[in-house]
Amino acid sequence: MVSTHTQTTYRDVLCHPSTKTATSKEEWNKVPTRHSNSPPTRSPAAVSTSNRFAALDQASTMSPNLDTHPAASSNPASNAPVAPPKSTETKPKAKPTKPKVVLLGDSIMTRIKCDRLSRSANVVNAAVGGRRIEQVRSDIVSGKCTDADSVIVHVGTNNLKQDNIDTIKTKLSQMCNTLKTNIPSHCSVAVSSILPRDKPPVQNIDECNEFLRDLCKEHKWTYINNSAVTTDLLYDGLHPDTRGMSFLAKNYQNFLRSAHPSLFQQGRQKSFQRKPQFIVPPGAPDWLKFLLSPGGSNTVNPYRRR
C-alpha cells in the first residue's frame, strides 16, 4: 500500500502562504545565499606606471640632429623587407688540374723518367723501343695526344738504316701534319733533334735535323737542339749514358718551363746576409789573423790546442 503522506520540505514551508509574516515584499523574495556573510571585495589601489626614461625620450625628440618628421616613417625604403645577410662561408677552391705531357719516340725516349722530368705535371711516356717515324705516326692516330697539353717527339734514328734522306723527309712531314690535326689547339709541341751515333749509318743526321728545324718553324713549334749530347756520351754508340740522358732531360725541362711556367715556380730563396769584414789590426798574432780572415771561422783552426 502506497503511503499518500507527502513529506514537507523546507522550501515548501518557506513558500507556503500560511507561513507569511508581516514583512515587506522585498524581504519575502530575498533568499539568503551561501556567501552572503563574506566581506565585500575591494578594488586594488591604482599603481603608478610612469616611465623613468621619459626624460630621455623627450630629449631625443628635442634634438635638432634627429629627423622626427612624420613623413619619415612613410618612406617605402624604410619599410622594405631587409635582405638576409650573405653567407660568409668560403667555398673550397677547386684544385687546378695538372697539365698532361705526352712523350713519343723510340728507345732513347723510353729512358726518360716521368717523375724526374716534372712532378707537377701528368707526364705520360708513350715511347716504345725500336719505333720508326711511321710507327709514331700510328700512335698519334690512335689518340694518344688528343687530350695532351704538351707533346715531345724524339724519333728518326731507326729510319737512318733502311730509308734514304728523301723518304725520311717525307715521313717526317707526314708525321707532323698528322700530329697537328690530332692535338688540341692549345697544345704546345716540341720536336727533339736526332742524336749523333757511332754505329753506321752516320750520314744524313745533320740534314734531317735541318729539315726538322724547318718543319718546326712552319708549324710554330719548338725545336730542341741536342748538340750537347756528343758521341762521347753514348755507352753503346747509339744510346746515351747517364750523363747524356741528363742533358736530354734538361732540354725537355727547358721546353716545359717555357710552355708551363707554373710547373717550375721556384720557392722563396733565403736571404743570406754577408758577414761583416773585420779589419786585422797591425801586429796581430797569427791565430787572430786566421779567425778574422774571410772563411777562417769555417775551416779547421790549426792554432787550436789539441
PDB file of N, CA and C in Angstrom, residues 199-257:
ATOM      1  N   LYS A 199     127.526   4.059 -84.624  1.00  0.00           N
ATOM      2  CA  LYS A 199     127.208   2.923 -85.481  1.00  0.00           C
ATOM      3  C   LYS A 199     126.721   3.425 -86.840  1.00  0.00           C
ATOM      4  N   PRO A 200     127.055   2.739 -87.889  1.00  0.00           N
ATOM      5  CA  PRO A 200     126.569   3.172 -89.211  1.00  0.00           C
ATOM      6  C   PRO A 200     125.070   2.906 -89.338  1.00  0.00           C
ATOM      7  N   PRO A 201     124.371   3.712 -90.130  1.00  0.00           N
ATOM      8  CA  PRO A 201     124.906   4.846 -90.905  1.00  0.00           C
ATOM      9  C   PRO A 201     124.965   6.125 -90.065  1.00  0.00           C
ATOM     10  N   VAL A 202     125.954   6.913 -90.290  1.00  0.00           N
ATOM     11  CA  VAL A 202     126.142   8.157 -89.545  1.00  0.00           C
ATOM     12  C   VAL A 202     125.859   9.375 -90.417  1.00  0.00           C
ATOM     13  N   GLN A 203     125.608   9.157 -91.682  1.00  0.00           N
ATOM     14  CA  GLN A 203     125.336  10.280 -92.573  1.00  0.00           C
ATOM     15  C   GLN A 203     123.854  10.665 -92.506  1.00  0.00           C
ATOM     16  N   ASN A 204     123.566  11.800 -93.087  1.00  0.00           N
ATOM     17  CA  ASN A 204     122.205  12.335 -93.207  1.00  0.00           C
ATOM     18  C   ASN A 204     121.605  12.813 -91.875  1.00  0.00           C
ATOM     19  N   ILE A 205     122.343  12.747 -90.767  1.00  0.00           N
ATOM     20  CA  ILE A 205     121.783  13.187 -89.476  1.00  0.00           C
ATOM     21  C   ILE A 205     121.635  14.706 -89.462  1.00  0.00           C
ATOM     22  N   ASP A 206     122.662  15.422 -89.885  1.00  0.00           N
ATOM     23  CA  ASP A 206     122.590  16.886 -89.875  1.00  0.00           C
ATOM     24  C   ASP A 206     121.519  17.396 -90.834  1.00  0.00           C
ATOM     25  N   GLU A 207     121.393  16.724 -91.999  1.00  0.00           N
ATOM     26  CA  GLU A 207     120.374  17.163 -92.965  1.00  0.00           C
ATOM     27  C   GLU A 207     118.961  16.900 -92.438  1.00  0.00           C
ATOM     28  N   CYS A 208     118.781  15.791 -91.735  1.00  0.00           N
ATOM     29  CA  CYS A 208     117.464  15.514 -91.136  1.00  0.00           C
ATOM     30  C   CYS A 208     117.125  16.526 -90.039  1.00  0.00           C
ATOM     31  N   ASN A 209     118.118  16.903 -89.266  1.00  0.00           N
ATOM     32  CA  ASN A 209     117.867  17.879 -88.194  1.00  0.00           C
ATOM     33  C   ASN A 209     117.536  19.254 -88.779  1.00  0.00           C
ATOM     34  N   GLU A 210     118.162  19.631 -89.872  1.00  0.00           N
ATOM     35  CA  GLU A 210     117.833  20.904 -90.516  1.00  0.00           C
ATOM     36  C   GLU A 210     116.406  20.878 -91.059  1.00  0.00           C
ATOM     37  N   PHE A 211     115.991  19.725 -91.581  1.00  0.00           N
ATOM     38  CA  PHE A 211     114.618  19.620 -92.069  1.00  0.00           C
ATOM     39  C   PHE A 211     113.627  19.670 -90.903  1.00  0.00           C
ATOM     40  N   LEU A 212     113.958  19.075 -89.771  1.00  0.00           N
ATOM     41  CA  LEU A 212     113.091  19.167 -88.584  1.00  0.00           C
ATOM     42  C   LEU A 212     112.979  20.600 -88.085  1.00  0.00           C
ATOM     43  N   ARG A 213     114.091  21.331 -88.173  1.00  0.00           N
ATOM     44  CA  ARG A 213     114.046  22.735 -87.748  1.00  0.00           C
ATOM     45  C   ARG A 213     113.089  23.544 -88.631  1.00  0.00           C
ATOM     46  N   ASP A 214     113.113  23.270 -89.940  1.00  0.00           N
ATOM     47  CA  ASP A 214     112.216  23.989 -90.848  1.00  0.00           C
ATOM     48  C   ASP A 214     110.749  23.609 -90.600  1.00  0.00           C
ATOM     49  N   LEU A 215     110.501  22.331 -90.297  1.00  0.00           N
ATOM     50  CA  LEU A 215     109.133  21.915 -90.001  1.00  0.00           C
ATOM     51  C   LEU A 215     108.602  22.594 -88.730  1.00  0.00           C
ATOM     52  N   CYS A 216     109.450  22.754 -87.745  1.00  0.00           N
ATOM     53  CA  CYS A 216     109.017  23.426 -86.506  1.00  0.00           C
ATOM     54  C   CYS A 216     108.708  24.898 -86.764  1.00  0.00           C
ATOM     55  N   LYS A 217     109.481  25.522 -87.616  1.00  0.00           N
ATOM     56  CA  LYS A 217     109.174  26.915 -87.954  1.00  0.00           C
ATOM     57  C   LYS A 217     107.857  27.014 -88.716  1.00  0.00           C
ATOM     58  N   GLU A 218     107.597  26.038 -89.574  1.00  0.00           N
ATOM     59  CA  GLU A 218     106.357  26.061 -90.352  1.00  0.00           C
ATOM     60  C   GLU A 218     105.129  25.896 -89.462  1.00  0.00           C
ATOM     61  N   HIS A 219     105.191  24.998 -88.500  1.00  0.00           N
ATOM     62  CA  HIS A 219     104.053  24.738 -87.612  1.00  0.00           C
ATOM     63  C   HIS A 219     104.092  25.557 -86.321  1.00  0.00           C
ATOM     64  N   LYS A 220     105.120  26.420 -86.184  1.00  0.00           N
ATOM     65  CA  LYS A 220     105.289  27.254 -84.982  1.00  0.00           C
ATOM     66  C   LYS A 220     105.434  26.389 -83.732  1.00  0.00           C
ATOM     67  N   TRP A 221     106.310  25.410 -83.850  1.00  0.00           N
ATOM     68  CA  TRP A 221     106.625  24.527 -82.743  1.00  0.00           C
ATOM     69  C   TRP A 221     108.026  24.843 -82.235  1.00  0.00           C
ATOM     70  N   THR A 222     108.418  24.130 -81.199  1.00  0.00           N
ATOM     71  CA  THR A 222     109.733  24.312 -80.589  1.00  0.00           C
ATOM     72  C   THR A 222     110.678  23.219 -81.085  1.00  0.00           C
ATOM     73  N   TYR A 223     111.835  23.639 -81.546  1.00  0.00           N
ATOM     74  CA  TYR A 223     112.871  22.692 -81.976  1.00  0.00           C
ATOM     75  C   TYR A 223     113.897  22.569 -80.857  1.00  0.00           C
ATOM     76  N   ILE A 224     114.128  21.352 -80.372  1.00  0.00           N
ATOM     77  CA  ILE A 224     115.072  21.097 -79.285  1.00  0.00           C
ATOM     78  C   ILE A 224     116.377  20.630 -79.886  1.00  0.00           C
ATOM     79  N   ASN A 225     117.414  21.414 -79.695  1.00  0.00           N
ATOM     80  CA  ASN A 225     118.737  21.101 -80.227  1.00  0.00           C
ATOM     81  C   ASN A 225     119.516  20.296 -79.188  1.00  0.00           C
ATOM     82  N   ASN A 226     119.846  19.076 -79.526  1.00  0.00           N
ATOM     83  CA  ASN A 226     120.581  18.173 -78.624  1.00  0.00           C
ATOM     84  C   ASN A 226     122.044  18.042 -79.018  1.00  0.00           C
ATOM     85  N   SER A 227     122.630  19.117 -79.484  1.00  0.00           N
ATOM     86  CA  SER A 227     124.036  19.048 -79.911  1.00  0.00           C
ATOM     87  C   SER A 227     124.980  18.844 -78.732  1.00  0.00           C
ATOM     88  N   ALA A 228     124.516  19.097 -77.499  1.00  0.00           N
ATOM     89  CA  ALA A 228     125.383  18.875 -76.330  1.00  0.00           C
ATOM     90  C   ALA A 228     125.639  17.399 -76.080  1.00  0.00           C
ATOM     91  N   VAL A 229     124.782  16.530 -76.601  1.00  0.00           N
ATOM     92  CA  VAL A 229     124.972  15.081 -76.450  1.00  0.00           C
ATOM     93  C   VAL A 229     125.864  14.613 -77.586  1.00  0.00           C
ATOM     94  N   THR A 230     127.121  14.439 -77.295  1.00  0.00           N
ATOM     95  CA  THR A 230     128.097  14.021 -78.300  1.00  0.00           C
ATOM     96  C   THR A 230     128.263  12.497 -78.267  1.00  0.00           C
ATOM     97  N   THR A 231     129.107  12.014 -79.173  1.00  0.00           N
ATOM     98  CA  THR A 231     129.337  10.565 -79.244  1.00  0.00           C
ATOM     99  C   THR A 231     130.090  10.053 -78.021  1.00  0.00           C
ATOM    100  N   ASP A 232     130.756  10.934 -77.300  1.00  0.00           N
ATOM    101  CA  ASP A 232     131.450  10.501 -76.088  1.00  0.00           C
ATOM    102  C   ASP A 232     130.473  10.133 -74.979  1.00  0.00           C
ATOM    103  N   LEU A 233     129.232  10.567 -75.093  1.00  0.00           N
ATOM    104  CA  LEU A 233     128.223  10.299 -74.074  1.00  0.00           C
ATOM    105  C   LEU A 233     127.309   9.144 -74.472  1.00  0.00           C
ATOM    106  N   LEU A 234     127.720   8.334 -75.452  1.00  0.00           N
ATOM    107  CA  LEU A 234     126.956   7.163 -75.872  1.00  0.00           C
ATOM    108  C   LEU A 234     127.657   5.917 -75.344  1.00  0.00           C
ATOM    109  N   TYR A 235     126.963   5.146 -74.547  1.00  0.00           N
ATOM    110  CA  TYR A 235     127.624   3.994 -73.935  1.00  0.00           C
ATOM    111  C   TYR A 235     127.731   2.808 -74.886  1.00  0.00           C
ATOM    112  N   ASP A 236     126.908   2.757 -75.922  1.00  0.00           N
ATOM    113  CA  ASP A 236     126.973   1.669 -76.894  1.00  0.00           C
ATOM    114  C   ASP A 236     127.052   2.173 -78.323  1.00  0.00           C
ATOM    115  N   GLY A 237     127.391   3.451 -78.497  1.00  0.00           N
ATOM    116  CA  GLY A 237     127.459   4.028 -79.832  1.00  0.00           C
ATOM    117  C   GLY A 237     126.117   4.478 -80.372  1.00  0.00           C
ATOM    118  N   LEU A 238     125.012   4.245 -79.624  1.00  0.00           N
ATOM    119  CA  LEU A 238     123.672   4.600 -80.089  1.00  0.00           C
ATOM    120  C   LEU A 238     122.831   5.258 -78.997  1.00  0.00           C
ATOM    121  N   HIS A 239     122.892   4.696 -77.794  1.00  0.00           N
ATOM    122  CA  HIS A 239     122.087   5.209 -76.680  1.00  0.00           C
ATOM    123  C   HIS A 239     122.970   6.022 -75.729  1.00  0.00           C
ATOM    124  N   PRO A 240     122.494   7.169 -75.283  1.00  0.00           N
ATOM    125  CA  PRO A 240     123.291   7.993 -74.363  1.00  0.00           C
ATOM    126  C   PRO A 240     123.373   7.359 -72.978  1.00  0.00           C
ATOM    127  N   ASP A 241     124.487   7.657 -72.285  1.00  0.00           N
ATOM    128  CA  ASP A 241     124.665   7.170 -70.929  1.00  0.00           C
ATOM    129  C   ASP A 241     123.926   8.076 -69.948  1.00  0.00           C
ATOM    130  N   THR A 242     124.216   7.913 -68.660  1.00  0.00           N
ATOM    131  CA  THR A 242     123.501   8.692 -67.638  1.00  0.00           C
ATOM    132  C   THR A 242     123.725  10.180 -67.812  1.00  0.00           C
ATOM    133  N   ARG A 243     124.958  10.560 -68.110  1.00  0.00           N
ATOM    134  CA  ARG A 243     125.229  11.987 -68.302  1.00  0.00           C
ATOM    135  C   ARG A 243     124.550  12.514 -69.557  1.00  0.00           C
ATOM    136  N   GLY A 244     124.564  11.722 -70.618  1.00  0.00           N
ATOM    137  CA  GLY A 244     123.890  12.157 -71.837  1.00  0.00           C
ATOM    138  C   GLY A 244     122.388  12.270 -71.657  1.00  0.00           C
ATOM    139  N   MET A 245     121.796  11.361 -70.879  1.00  0.00           N
ATOM    140  CA  MET A 245     120.359  11.461 -70.612  1.00  0.00           C
ATOM    141  C   MET A 245     120.024  12.668 -69.752  1.00  0.00           C
ATOM    142  N   SER A 246     120.932  13.057 -68.886  1.00  0.00           N
ATOM    143  CA  SER A 246     120.684  14.259 -68.079  1.00  0.00           C
ATOM    144  C   SER A 246     120.648  15.511 -68.958  1.00  0.00           C
ATOM    145  N   PHE A 247     121.534  15.571 -69.991  1.00  0.00           N
ATOM    146  CA  PHE A 247     121.472  16.691 -70.937  1.00  0.00           C
ATOM    147  C   PHE A 247     120.150  16.674 -71.701  1.00  0.00           C
ATOM    148  N   LEU A 248     119.727  15.481 -72.106  1.00  0.00           N
ATOM    149  CA  LEU A 248     118.481  15.368 -72.853  1.00  0.00           C
ATOM    150  C   LEU A 248     117.280  15.780 -71.994  1.00  0.00           C
ATOM    151  N   ALA A 249     117.245  15.310 -70.740  1.00  0.00           N
ATOM    152  CA  ALA A 249     116.139  15.659 -69.843  1.00  0.00           C
ATOM    153  C   ALA A 249     116.137  17.147 -69.518  1.00  0.00           C
ATOM    154  N   LYS A 250     117.320  17.756 -69.423  1.00  0.00           N
ATOM    155  CA  LYS A 250     117.387  19.184 -69.144  1.00  0.00           C
ATOM    156  C   LYS A 250     116.803  19.998 -70.300  1.00  0.00           C
ATOM    157  N   ASN A 251     117.064  19.558 -71.525  1.00  0.00           N
ATOM    158  CA  ASN A 251     116.483  20.249 -72.680  1.00  0.00           C
ATOM    159  C   ASN A 251     114.961  20.141 -72.684  1.00  0.00           C
ATOM    160  N   TYR A 252     114.447  18.989 -72.287  1.00  0.00           N
ATOM    161  CA  TYR A 252     112.998  18.826 -72.222  1.00  0.00           C
ATOM    162  C   TYR A 252     112.395  19.667 -71.100  1.00  0.00           C
ATOM    163  N   GLN A 253     113.091  19.769 -69.989  1.00  0.00           N
ATOM    164  CA  GLN A 253     112.603  20.608 -68.896  1.00  0.00           C
ATOM    165  C   GLN A 253     112.581  22.082 -69.289  1.00  0.00           C
ATOM    166  N   ASN A 254     113.569  22.516 -70.048  1.00  0.00           N
ATOM    167  CA  ASN A 254     113.573  23.910 -70.503  1.00  0.00           C
ATOM    168  C   ASN A 254     112.372  24.199 -71.403  1.00  0.00           C
ATOM    169  N   PHE A 255     112.003  23.227 -72.221  1.00  0.00           N
ATOM    170  CA  PHE A 255     110.812  23.416 -73.048  1.00  0.00           C
ATOM    171  C   PHE A 255     109.552  23.497 -72.187  1.00  0.00           C
ATOM    172  N   LEU A 256     109.414  22.596 -71.214  1.00  0.00           N
ATOM    173  CA  LEU A 256     108.231  22.625 -70.343  1.00  0.00           C
ATOM    174  C   LEU A 256     108.208  23.880 -69.491  1.00  0.00           C
ATOM    175  N   ARG A 257     109.356  24.393 -69.133  1.00  0.00           N
ATOM    176  CA  ARG A 257     109.392  25.627 -68.339  1.00  0.00           C
ATOM    177  C   ARG A 257     108.873  26.815 -69.142  1.00  0.00           C
TER     178      ARG A 257
END
